[in-house]
Coordinates of C-alpha atoms in Angstrom, one line a residue:
X194 CA -31.9 10.0 17.2
X195 CA -29.6 7.4 17.4
X196 CA -25.4 7.7 16.7
X197 CA -23.8 4.7 16.3
X198 CA -19.9 3.7 15.1
X199 CA -18.9 0.6 12.8
X200 CA -14.7 0.5 13.3
X201 CA -14.6 -0.6 9.5
X202 CA -10.6 -0.2 10.3
X203 CA -7.7 0.4 11.8
X204 CA -9.1 -1.7 14.8
X205 CA -6.5 -4.5 16.7
X206 CA -4.0 -3.4 12.9
X207 CA -2.3 -0.5 12.8
X208 CA -3.4 1.2 8.6
X209 CA -6.7 0.8 7.3
X210 CA -8.0 4.5 9.1
X211 CA -12.2 4.4 8.5
X212 CA -14.8 4.4 10.8
X213 CA -18.6 5.0 9.9
X214 CA -21.0 6.8 11.3
X215 CA -24.8 6.9 12.0
X216 CA -26.4 9.8 12.5
X217 CA -30.4 9.7 12.7
X218 CA -30.8 9.6 9.2
X219 CA -27.4 10.6 8.2
X220 CA -24.3 8.0 7.4
X221 CA -20.4 10.1 7.5
X222 CA -17.1 8.2 7.9
X223 CA -13.6 9.6 9.3
X224 CA -11.2 8.8 7.0
X225 CA -11.5 6.2 3.9
X226 CA -8.0 4.4 4.6
X227 CA -5.6 1.9 2.3
X228 CA -5.1 -1.4 4.6
X229 CA -0.9 -1.7 4.4
X230 CA 0.8 -4.6 5.8
X231 CA 0.4 -8.7 5.5
X232 CA -1.3 -10.2 1.9
X233 CA -4.4 -10.8 3.8
X234 CA -4.7 -7.2 5.2
X235 CA -4.0 -5.7 1.6
X236 CA -6.6 -8.5 0.3
X237 CA -9.3 -6.5 2.4
X238 CA -8.5 -3.0 -1.0
X239 CA -10.5 -4.9 -3.1
X240 CA -13.2 -6.2 -1.1
X241 CA -16.6 -4.6 -0.7
X242 CA -17.1 -2.1 1.9
X243 CA -18.5 -2.7 4.9
X244 CA -21.4 -0.2 3.7
X245 CA -23.2 1.1 1.0
X246 CA -21.0 4.4 -0.5
X247 CA -24.0 5.3 -2.2
X248 CA -25.2 6.1 0.9
X249 CA -22.8 8.1 2.7
X250 CA -23.5 12.4 3.4
X251 CA -19.8 12.9 3.9
X252 CA -16.1 11.9 4.5
X253 CA -14.6 14.0 6.9
X254 CA -9.8 13.2 6.8
X255 CA -7.6 13.8 9.1
X256 CA -5.6 13.6 7.3
X257 CA -2.7 13.3 4.3
X258 CA -1.3 9.2 5.1
X259 CA -2.5 6.8 2.9
X260 CA -3.9 4.0 5.1
X261 CA -5.5 7.3 6.1
X262 CA -6.7 8.8 2.1
X263 CA -6.0 6.1 0.1
X264 CA -9.6 4.2 -0.8
X265 CA -11.2 7.4 -1.5
X266 CA -10.7 7.3 -5.3
X267 CA -12.2 4.1 -4.6
X268 CA -15.2 4.7 -1.9
X269 CA -16.2 7.3 -5.4
X270 CA -16.1 4.6 -8.1
X271 CA -18.6 2.3 -6.1
X272 CA -21.3 5.6 -5.9
X273 CA -20.3 8.1 -2.9
X274 CA -21.3 11.8 -4.3
X275 CA -20.5 13.9 -2.0
X276 CA -17.7 15.7 -0.5
X277 CA -14.4 15.6 1.5
X278 CA -14.4 18.3 4.4
X279 CA -10.0 18.2 5.0
X280 CA -7.3 20.8 5.9
X281 CA -5.6 23.0 3.4
X282 CA -2.6 21.6 3.5
X283 CA -3.9 17.8 3.7
X284 CA -5.9 18.8 -0.2
X285 CA -2.8 20.6 -1.7
X286 CA -0.8 17.2 -0.3
X287 CA -3.1 14.8 -1.2
X288 CA -3.5 17.0 -5.5
X289 CA -0.3 14.4 -5.8
X290 CA -0.4 10.9 -3.7
X291 CA -3.8 9.8 -4.4
X292 CA -3.3 9.8 -7.9
X293 CA 0.3 8.3 -7.6
X294 CA -1.3 6.1 -5.1
X295 CA -3.2 5.2 -8.2
X296 CA -0.6 4.8 -11.2
X297 CA 1.4 2.5 -8.2
X298 CA -1.5 0.1 -8.6
X299 CA -1.7 -0.6 -11.8
X300 CA 2.4 -0.7 -11.9
X301 CA 2.2 -3.6 -9.6
X302 CA -0.7 -4.9 -11.1
X303 CA 0.6 -5.0 -14.4
X304 CA 4.2 -6.5 -13.5
X305 CA 1.4 -9.0 -11.0
X306 CA -0.3 -10.4 -14.0
X307 CA 2.1 -10.8 -15.9
X308 CA 3.9 -13.5 -14.4
X309 CA 0.3 -14.9 -13.7
X310 CA 0.1 -15.7 -17.0
X311 CA 3.4 -17.4 -16.7
X312 CA 1.0 -19.3 -14.2
X313 CA -1.5 -20.2 -16.3
X314 CA -4.1 -17.4 -14.4
X315 CA -6.0 -14.9 -14.3
X316 CA -5.1 -11.2 -15.2
X317 CA -6.3 -8.7 -11.6
X318 CA -6.9 -5.8 -11.9
X319 CA -6.4 -2.7 -9.7
X320 CA -8.6 -1.9 -6.8
X321 CA -8.5 2.1 -8.3
X322 CA -6.7 3.8 -11.2
X323 CA -4.2 7.3 -11.9
X324 CA -8.0 9.0 -13.9
X325 CA -9.4 8.1 -10.6
X326 CA -7.0 9.8 -8.1
X327 CA -7.8 12.7 -10.2
X328 CA -11.3 12.5 -10.6
X329 CA -11.7 12.6 -6.6
X330 CA -10.0 15.3 -6.5
X331 CA -13.2 17.7 -7.4
X332 CA -15.3 16.1 -3.9
X333 CA -12.5 17.6 -1.4
X334 CA -13.5 20.8 0.6
X335 CA -10.3 22.7 2.1
X336 CA -11.6 24.1 6.5
X337 CA -9.6 25.6 8.6
X338 CA -8.3 24.4 12.2
X339 CA -10.6 25.8 15.7
X340 CA -13.5 27.0 13.3
X341 CA -16.9 25.6 13.9
X342 CA -18.1 24.2 9.7
X343 CA -21.3 22.9 9.5
X344 CA -21.8 19.3 7.5
X345 CA -25.3 17.6 7.8
X346 CA -27.9 17.9 9.7
X347 CA -27.6 18.8 13.1
X348 CA -23.4 18.1 12.7
X349 CA -21.5 20.4 12.7
X350 CA -16.9 19.4 13.4
X351 CA -13.7 21.4 14.1
X352 CA -9.9 20.5 13.2
X353 CA -7.4 21.2 15.7
X354 CA -3.8 20.8 15.2
X355 CA -2.7 17.8 15.1
X356 CA 0.6 17.8 14.9
X357 CA 1.6 15.1 12.7
X358 CA 2.2 15.5 9.2
X359 CA 1.4 19.3 7.4
X360 CA -2.5 19.5 7.6
X361 CA -2.9 17.0 10.3
X362 CA -6.0 16.8 12.1
X363 CA -8.2 15.7 14.9
X364 CA -11.8 16.6 14.7
X365 CA -14.2 17.2 16.9
X366 CA -17.4 15.8 16.1
X367 CA -21.2 18.3 17.9
X368 CA -24.2 16.0 16.9
X369 CA -27.0 17.0 18.2
X370 CA -30.7 15.5 18.3
X371 CA -34.6 16.4 18.4
X372 CA -37.3 15.8 20.5
X373 CA -37.9 18.5 23.5
X374 CA -35.3 16.7 25.7
X375 CA -32.6 17.1 22.8
X376 CA -29.5 16.1 23.5
X377 CA -25.7 17.2 22.5
X378 CA -22.9 14.6 21.9
X379 CA -19.3 15.5 21.3
X380 CA -16.9 13.1 19.8
X381 CA -13.1 13.5 19.0
X382 CA -11.3 11.6 16.5
X383 CA -7.2 12.4 16.8
X384 CA -5.7 11.3 13.8
X385 CA -2.8 10.5 14.2
X386 CA -0.8 12.6 16.7
X387 CA 2.8 14.0 17.1
X388 CA 4.8 14.2 18.9
X389 CA 5.4 17.4 21.3
X390 CA 8.8 19.7 19.0
X391 CA 8.1 17.8 15.8
X392 CA 10.1 19.7 12.2
X393 CA 7.8 21.9 10.9
X394 CA 4.9 22.2 13.5
X395 CA 3.2 23.0 16.4
X396 CA 2.4 20.8 19.6
X397 CA -0.8 18.5 19.3
X398 CA -3.6 20.0 20.8
X399 CA -7.0 19.8 21.7
X400 CA -10.8 20.4 23.2
X401 CA -11.5 18.9 26.2
X402 CA -14.6 17.7 28.3
X403 CA -15.5 14.8 25.4
X404 CA -17.9 11.9 25.7
X405 CA -16.2 10.2 22.8
X406 CA -12.5 10.5 22.1
X407 CA -11.0 7.8 19.0
X408 CA -7.5 7.8 19.7
X409 CA -5.1 5.7 17.8
X410 CA -1.9 3.9 20.0
X411 CA 0.9 3.5 17.2
X412 CA 3.4 3.7 19.9
X413 CA 1.7 3.1 22.4
X414 CA 3.7 1.0 24.6
X415 CA 6.6 2.9 24.1
X416 CA 8.7 5.4 25.6
X417 CA 11.2 7.9 23.5
X418 CA 13.6 10.1 25.0
X419 CA 12.9 13.8 24.0
X420 CA 16.1 15.2 22.1
X421 CA 16.3 18.9 21.0
X422 CA 16.7 19.4 16.3
X423 CA 20.6 18.9 16.7
X424 CA 20.4 15.8 19.0
X425 CA 18.6 14.1 16.1
X426 CA 21.2 16.2 13.5
X427 CA 23.6 14.7 15.4
X428 CA 22.0 10.8 15.0
X429 CA 21.8 11.2 11.2
X430 CA 24.7 12.2 11.0
X431 CA 26.4 8.9 13.0
X432 CA 24.3 7.0 10.6
X433 CA 25.1 8.9 7.9
X434 CA 29.2 8.8 7.8
X435 CA 29.6 5.3 9.3
X436 CA 27.0 4.0 6.1
X437 CA 29.3 7.1 3.3
X438 CA 33.1 4.9 5.3
X439 CA 30.9 0.8 4.3
X440 CA 31.9 3.3 0.4
X441 CA 28.2 1.0 0.1
X442 CA 25.3 2.5 -1.0
X443 CA 22.9 4.6 1.6
X444 CA 19.3 3.6 1.4
X445 CA 16.7 5.0 3.6
X446 CA 13.2 3.7 3.0
X447 CA 11.0 6.8 3.7
X448 CA 7.4 7.4 3.7
X449 CA 6.8 10.8 1.4
X450 CA 5.3 12.7 3.0
X451 CA 7.0 14.7 6.0
X452 CA 9.4 11.8 6.9
X453 CA 11.3 12.6 3.3
X454 CA 10.6 16.4 4.2
X455 CA 12.2 16.3 7.2
X456 CA 15.5 14.2 6.2
X457 CA 16.2 16.9 3.0
X458 CA 15.9 19.5 5.4
X459 CA 18.5 18.0 8.2
X460 CA 20.9 17.2 5.8
X461 CA 21.3 20.7 4.0
X462 CA 21.1 21.6 6.9
X463 CA 24.6 18.7 8.2
X464 CA 25.4 19.8 4.9
X465 CA 25.6 23.4 5.6
X466 CA 27.7 23.0 8.0
X467 CA 30.1 20.8 7.5
X468 CA 29.7 17.9 9.2
X469 CA 28.9 16.2 5.7
X470 CA 30.6 15.6 2.7
X471 CA 28.4 16.8 -0.8
X472 CA 27.9 13.5 -1.6
X473 CA 25.2 12.7 -4.2
X474 CA 21.2 12.6 -2.3
X475 CA 19.4 11.5 -5.0
X476 CA 15.5 11.8 -4.0
X477 CA 14.1 8.5 -6.1
X478 CA 9.8 9.3 -6.3
X479 CA 8.3 11.7 -8.1
X480 CA 5.3 12.0 -5.1
X481 CA 8.0 12.4 -2.7
X482 CA 9.4 15.2 -5.7
X483 CA 5.8 16.7 -5.9
X484 CA 5.3 16.8 -2.1
X485 CA 8.4 18.4 -0.9
X486 CA 7.4 21.3 -3.8
X487 CA 3.8 21.3 -1.6
X488 CA 6.3 22.3 1.7
X489 CA 7.9 25.0 0.2
X490 CA 4.4 26.6 -0.7
X491 CA 3.8 25.7 2.9
X492 CA 7.3 26.7 4.4
X493 CA 5.8 30.2 6.0
X494 CA 3.7 28.4 7.9
X495 CA 6.0 25.7 9.0
X496 CA 8.4 26.0 12.2
X497 CA 12.6 25.7 12.5
X498 CA 14.1 26.0 9.3
X499 CA 13.5 29.6 9.5
X500 CA 17.3 30.3 9.9
X501 CA 19.7 28.4 7.6
X502 CA 17.7 29.4 4.2
X503 CA 16.1 26.6 1.4
X504 CA 16.7 24.1 2.7
X505 CA 14.3 21.5 0.2
X506 CA 16.4 23.2 -3.0
X507 CA 20.1 22.0 -1.9
X508 CA 23.1 21.4 -4.5
X509 CA 23.8 17.9 -3.1
X510 CA 20.4 17.1 -4.2
X511 CA 19.5 15.3 -7.0
X512 CA 16.1 14.5 -8.4
X513 CA 14.9 11.8 -10.0
X514 CA 11.6 11.7 -11.2
X515 CA 12.5 9.5 -14.4
X516 CA 12.6 5.5 -14.6
X517 CA 15.0 5.9 -16.8
X518 CA 17.8 8.6 -13.9
X519 CA 16.0 5.9 -11.4
X520 CA 17.0 2.7 -13.1
X521 CA 20.5 5.0 -14.0
X522 CA 20.9 4.9 -9.7
X523 CA 22.7 0.8 -10.0
X524 CA 25.4 1.7 -11.8
X525 CA 26.7 3.2 -8.6
X526 CA 28.8 1.2 -6.3
X527 CA 29.1 3.4 -3.2
X528 CA 29.1 7.5 -1.8
X529 CA 26.1 8.4 -2.6
X530 CA 22.1 8.8 -0.2
X531 CA 19.5 7.6 -1.8
X532 CA 15.8 8.2 -0.3
X533 CA 12.9 6.4 -1.8
X534 CA 8.8 5.2 -1.7
X535 CA 7.6 3.5 0.1
X536 CA 8.8 4.5 3.9
X537 CA 7.4 -0.1 4.4
X538 CA 9.6 -1.5 1.5
X539 CA 6.4 -2.6 0.5
X540 CA 5.7 -0.7 -3.2
X541 CA 7.5 1.8 -5.2
X542 CA 10.4 2.7 -6.6
X543 CA 12.7 1.0 -3.0
X544 CA 11.6 -2.2 -4.4
X545 CA 13.6 -1.9 -6.8
X546 CA 16.9 -0.6 -5.2
X547 CA 17.0 -3.4 -2.5
X548 CA 16.4 -6.0 -4.3
X549 CA 19.7 -4.7 -6.2
X550 CA 21.3 -3.7 -3.7
X551 CA 20.2 -5.7 -0.2
X552 CA 22.4 -8.6 -1.2
X553 CA 26.3 -6.3 -1.3
X554 CA 27.1 -6.1 2.6
X555 CA 29.2 -2.5 2.0
X556 CA 25.4 -1.3 0.9
X557 CA 23.0 0.4 5.2
X558 CA 19.4 0.3 4.9
X559 CA 18.0 3.4 7.1
X560 CA 15.3 3.2 8.8
X561 CA 13.2 5.3 9.4
X562 CA 9.4 4.9 10.0
X563 CA 7.3 2.3 11.9
X564 CA 7.6 -1.2 9.8
X565 CA 3.5 -2.9 9.9
X566 CA 4.0 -6.4 10.6
X567 CA 4.4 -8.6 7.9
X568 CA 5.7 -4.8 5.5
X569 CA 8.9 -6.1 3.8
X570 CA 10.5 -2.5 6.1
X571 CA 9.5 -5.3 9.6
X572 CA 10.4 -8.1 8.0
X573 CA 14.7 -6.4 7.2
X574 CA 14.5 -5.5 11.0
X575 CA 13.2 -8.2 12.6
X576 CA 16.9 -9.9 11.1
X577 CA 15.6 -11.9 8.9
X578 CA 18.5 -13.5 6.0
X579 CA 16.4 -13.5 3.1
X580 CA 13.1 -12.3 1.6
X581 CA 11.5 -11.8 -1.8
X582 CA 10.3 -9.2 -3.5
X583 CA 9.5 -9.1 -7.4
X584 CA 9.2 -13.0 -7.0
X585 CA 12.7 -13.3 -6.5
X586 CA 14.6 -14.9 -3.5
X587 CA 16.8 -12.3 -2.3
X588 CA 19.4 -12.3 0.0
X589 CA 19.7 -9.8 2.6
X590 CA 24.2 -9.2 3.2
X591 CA 23.4 -5.2 3.7
X592 CA 23.6 -3.6 6.8
X593 CA 19.7 -3.4 8.3
X594 CA 20.2 0.1 11.1
X595 CA 16.7 2.1 13.1
X596 CA 16.9 5.3 13.6
X597 CA 13.7 5.8 15.4
X598 CA 14.1 9.8 15.2
X599 CA 12.0 10.8 13.2
X600 CA 9.1 9.7 14.1
X601 CA 5.6 11.3 13.7
X602 CA 3.9 9.4 16.7
X603 CA 3.9 10.5 20.0
X604 CA 4.9 7.7 22.4
X605 CA 3.1 5.7 24.9
X606 CA 4.0 9.1 27.2
X607 CA 2.7 11.4 24.7
X608 CA -0.6 9.8 23.4
X609 CA -1.4 8.9 27.7
X610 CA -0.5 12.9 28.4
X611 CA -2.7 14.4 25.2
X612 CA -5.6 11.9 26.6
X613 CA -5.4 13.4 29.9
X614 CA -5.0 16.6 28.4
X615 CA -9.3 15.6 27.3
X616 CA -11.1 14.9 30.5
X617 CA -13.3 14.2 31.6
X618 CA -13.9 12.0 28.7
X619 CA -18.3 11.2 29.9
X620 CA -18.9 7.8 28.4
X621 CA -16.3 5.8 26.8
X622 CA -12.4 5.9 25.2
X623 CA -11.9 4.2 22.2
X624 CA -7.6 2.7 21.5
X625 CA -6.8 2.2 17.2
X626 CA -5.1 1.9 15.3
X627 CA -2.2 -0.4 16.9
X628 CA -0.9 -3.0 17.3
X629 CA -1.8 -5.7 20.4
X630 CA 0.6 -4.5 22.4
X631 CA 0.8 -1.2 21.8
X632 CA -3.2 -0.4 22.5
X633 CA -3.7 -2.8 25.9
X634 CA -0.2 -0.8 27.6
X635 CA -1.9 2.2 26.4
X636 CA -5.2 0.6 28.6
X637 CA -3.6 -0.6 31.2
X638 CA -1.8 3.0 30.5
X639 CA -5.3 4.7 31.5
X640 CA -7.0 3.4 33.4
X641 CA -4.5 4.5 35.6
X642 CA -5.2 7.5 35.4
X643 CA -8.4 6.8 36.5
X644 CA -10.7 6.1 33.9
X645 CA -12.9 2.7 34.9
X646 CA -12.2 -0.3 32.7
X647 CA -15.8 -0.4 31.6
X648 CA -15.7 2.7 29.9
X649 CA -12.2 1.7 28.1
X650 CA -12.8 0.0 24.5
X651 CA -9.9 -1.6 22.4
X652 CA -12.4 -2.7 18.9
X653 CA -12.3 -5.0 16.9
X654 CA -12.1 -5.2 12.9
X655 CA -15.3 -4.2 11.8
X656 CA -17.0 -3.9 15.5
X657 CA -20.5 -2.1 16.1
X658 CA -21.5 0.2 19.0
X659 CA -25.2 2.4 19.8
X660 CA -22.6 5.1 22.1
X661 CA -27.2 6.7 22.0
X662 CA -26.9 5.7 25.6
X663 CA -23.6 5.7 26.3
X664 CA -23.5 1.1 25.7
X665 CA -19.5 1.0 25.0
X666 CA -20.4 -3.5 24.6
X667 CA -20.2 -4.6 21.2
X668 CA -23.9 -5.0 19.0
X669 CA -24.6 -7.9 17.6
X670 CA -24.9 -8.8 14.3
X671 CA -24.8 -12.0 11.8
X672 CA -22.9 -10.3 9.1
X673 CA -19.2 -12.4 9.7
X674 CA -16.0 -10.5 9.9
X675 CA -14.2 -10.0 7.0
X676 CA -11.1 -11.1 8.8
X677 CA -10.7 -13.3 12.8
X678 CA -9.3 -11.3 14.9
X679 CA -6.7 -14.1 15.5
X680 CA -6.0 -13.0 12.0
X681 CA -5.3 -9.6 11.4
X682 CA -1.5 -9.5 12.2
X683 CA -0.4 -12.5 10.7
X684 CA 2.6 -12.3 8.1
X685 CA 2.4 -13.3 5.1
X686 CA 3.7 -17.2 4.3
X687 CA 6.0 -16.5 1.4
X688 CA 8.3 -13.9 3.0
X689 CA 8.9 -17.5 5.8
X690 CA 8.3 -19.4 2.3
X691 CA 11.4 -17.6 0.9
X692 CA 14.2 -17.3 3.7
X693 CA 13.3 -21.2 4.9
X694 CA 14.5 -22.0 1.2
X695 CA 17.2 -20.9 0.5
X696 CA 18.4 -21.8 4.6
X697 CA 17.4 -24.4 3.2
X698 CA 19.2 -24.6 -0.3
X699 CA 23.0 -23.2 1.8
X700 CA 22.4 -26.1 4.1
X701 CA 22.6 -28.1 1.0
X702 CA 25.5 -27.4 -0.8
X703 CA 27.1 -26.6 2.4
X704 CA 27.1 -30.4 2.3
X705 CA 30.3 -32.4 2.0
X706 CA 28.2 -35.6 -0.5
X707 CA 25.4 -36.8 -1.9
X708 CA 24.9 -38.5 1.3
X709 CA 24.2 -36.0 2.9
X710 CA 21.7 -33.9 1.9
X711 CA 19.7 -37.3 1.5
X712 CA 20.0 -37.1 6.0
X713 CA 19.1 -33.1 5.8
X714 CA 15.8 -34.1 3.9
X715 CA 15.1 -37.0 5.4
X716 CA 15.1 -35.1 8.5
X717 CA 12.7 -32.7 7.2
X718 CA 10.1 -34.9 5.7
X719 CA 10.2 -35.8 9.4
X720 CA 10.2 -33.1 10.9
X721 CA 7.4 -32.2 7.9
X722 CA 5.2 -35.0 9.5
X723 CA 5.2 -35.0 12.9
X724 CA 4.7 -31.2 12.6
X725 CA 0.6 -32.2 10.6
X726 CA 0.3 -35.2 13.1

């Protein structure tokens, strides 16, 4: 019985997690996530799937983050009618996340079409709608951790705590073949692995002695110092204190799920301890508000907050659900904290606040999570002097700060330890869900730990492998890749153009006379001609 896998996402890049497995006559997916980052990657969300959704029997979902779950409504829209297996926590979060994702796409396409009409371009349609997100929820089947569940012919699965976000899991697959010499293959998909001692969740767990492991590599090349909960709160306190001393607004772009709730918990504790003043904290994200309600529902199963009372409904917290409430935040000139999605500044209300406040030197933007290449958050972290938001060029005068104590991902050492705990890995390890440097660094570490180099594979987007006989060379196919490997990590041209245009404008305005301006432009034209040649 054949066993093949195709890496339809999160290969050579971090987002778009989607793995297509063909086992005999059965076909299924592990994750079906949305691509995020550059325009080149996001364009894949509009394209046809590299498989027929009508032929997919079921989906196994590691967790609720949109880069793992966000294309499930589109999968259903294209003909998928099977079950989606996930933990109860994941299902509860997606009750709000998938409809919200559809709503965001509707709003963004509406705004984009307004600009397209002005340029005489045809209209676009959203990837899916709010209603599609609601409809997708009917397909979900909740499963328990550490219990075997039969999901198809000669296939069963077991979900393990991944320590990443509420409901997150690594998924163990046991696949059997036919015949007298029937063989059993065991696969493990890591999902996203959380760090040890993470707020709310126990340390990640999983089985050992697998045939194949497919492991994430988000922070494969990075090391972080293990800190205590109080050290983490002290670090947050210093950033908030410094921001408030600027007498401006503190903007925190945050993932609506898990990161926001961690921030709320620590802010509530710091305020209750008297370390921070009772300044208004605006949670400006309808999705984050709904997700906070889910966390409150599961509060008894969350670690580290039992001694601090209700940390999700503090008197200093103001939940702004309506658009008018969100716009009213713009009337403040300082002395407030605004937490808004999205975490990479690529969508949602945070973009409106950045557009309004980024050019104010009293503003502080505190980045508290991973920023994929090509995202607005990554550009800000890398020191962009200007960015383009909703068609406008915005000067960046705000303080840009980063706080890497809330990561939901294990660092390189943590990932390596997690992999080694899965030993022996008998046939092969695939490293996915990472940038080039992180993928290669983790591969080097795994090889030093004992796996032979030909058994550690970094697949490219759309690579397929025949796992039946343990062949770790990609299957040759005439089907072209959707994106060339060298183009996967490229940044968007429009942000570079915005920075270039504003820099040129500043130079021209600072020039003392028209003769100097003409010389600057002539020099620019000459350099462009030389580059073209």
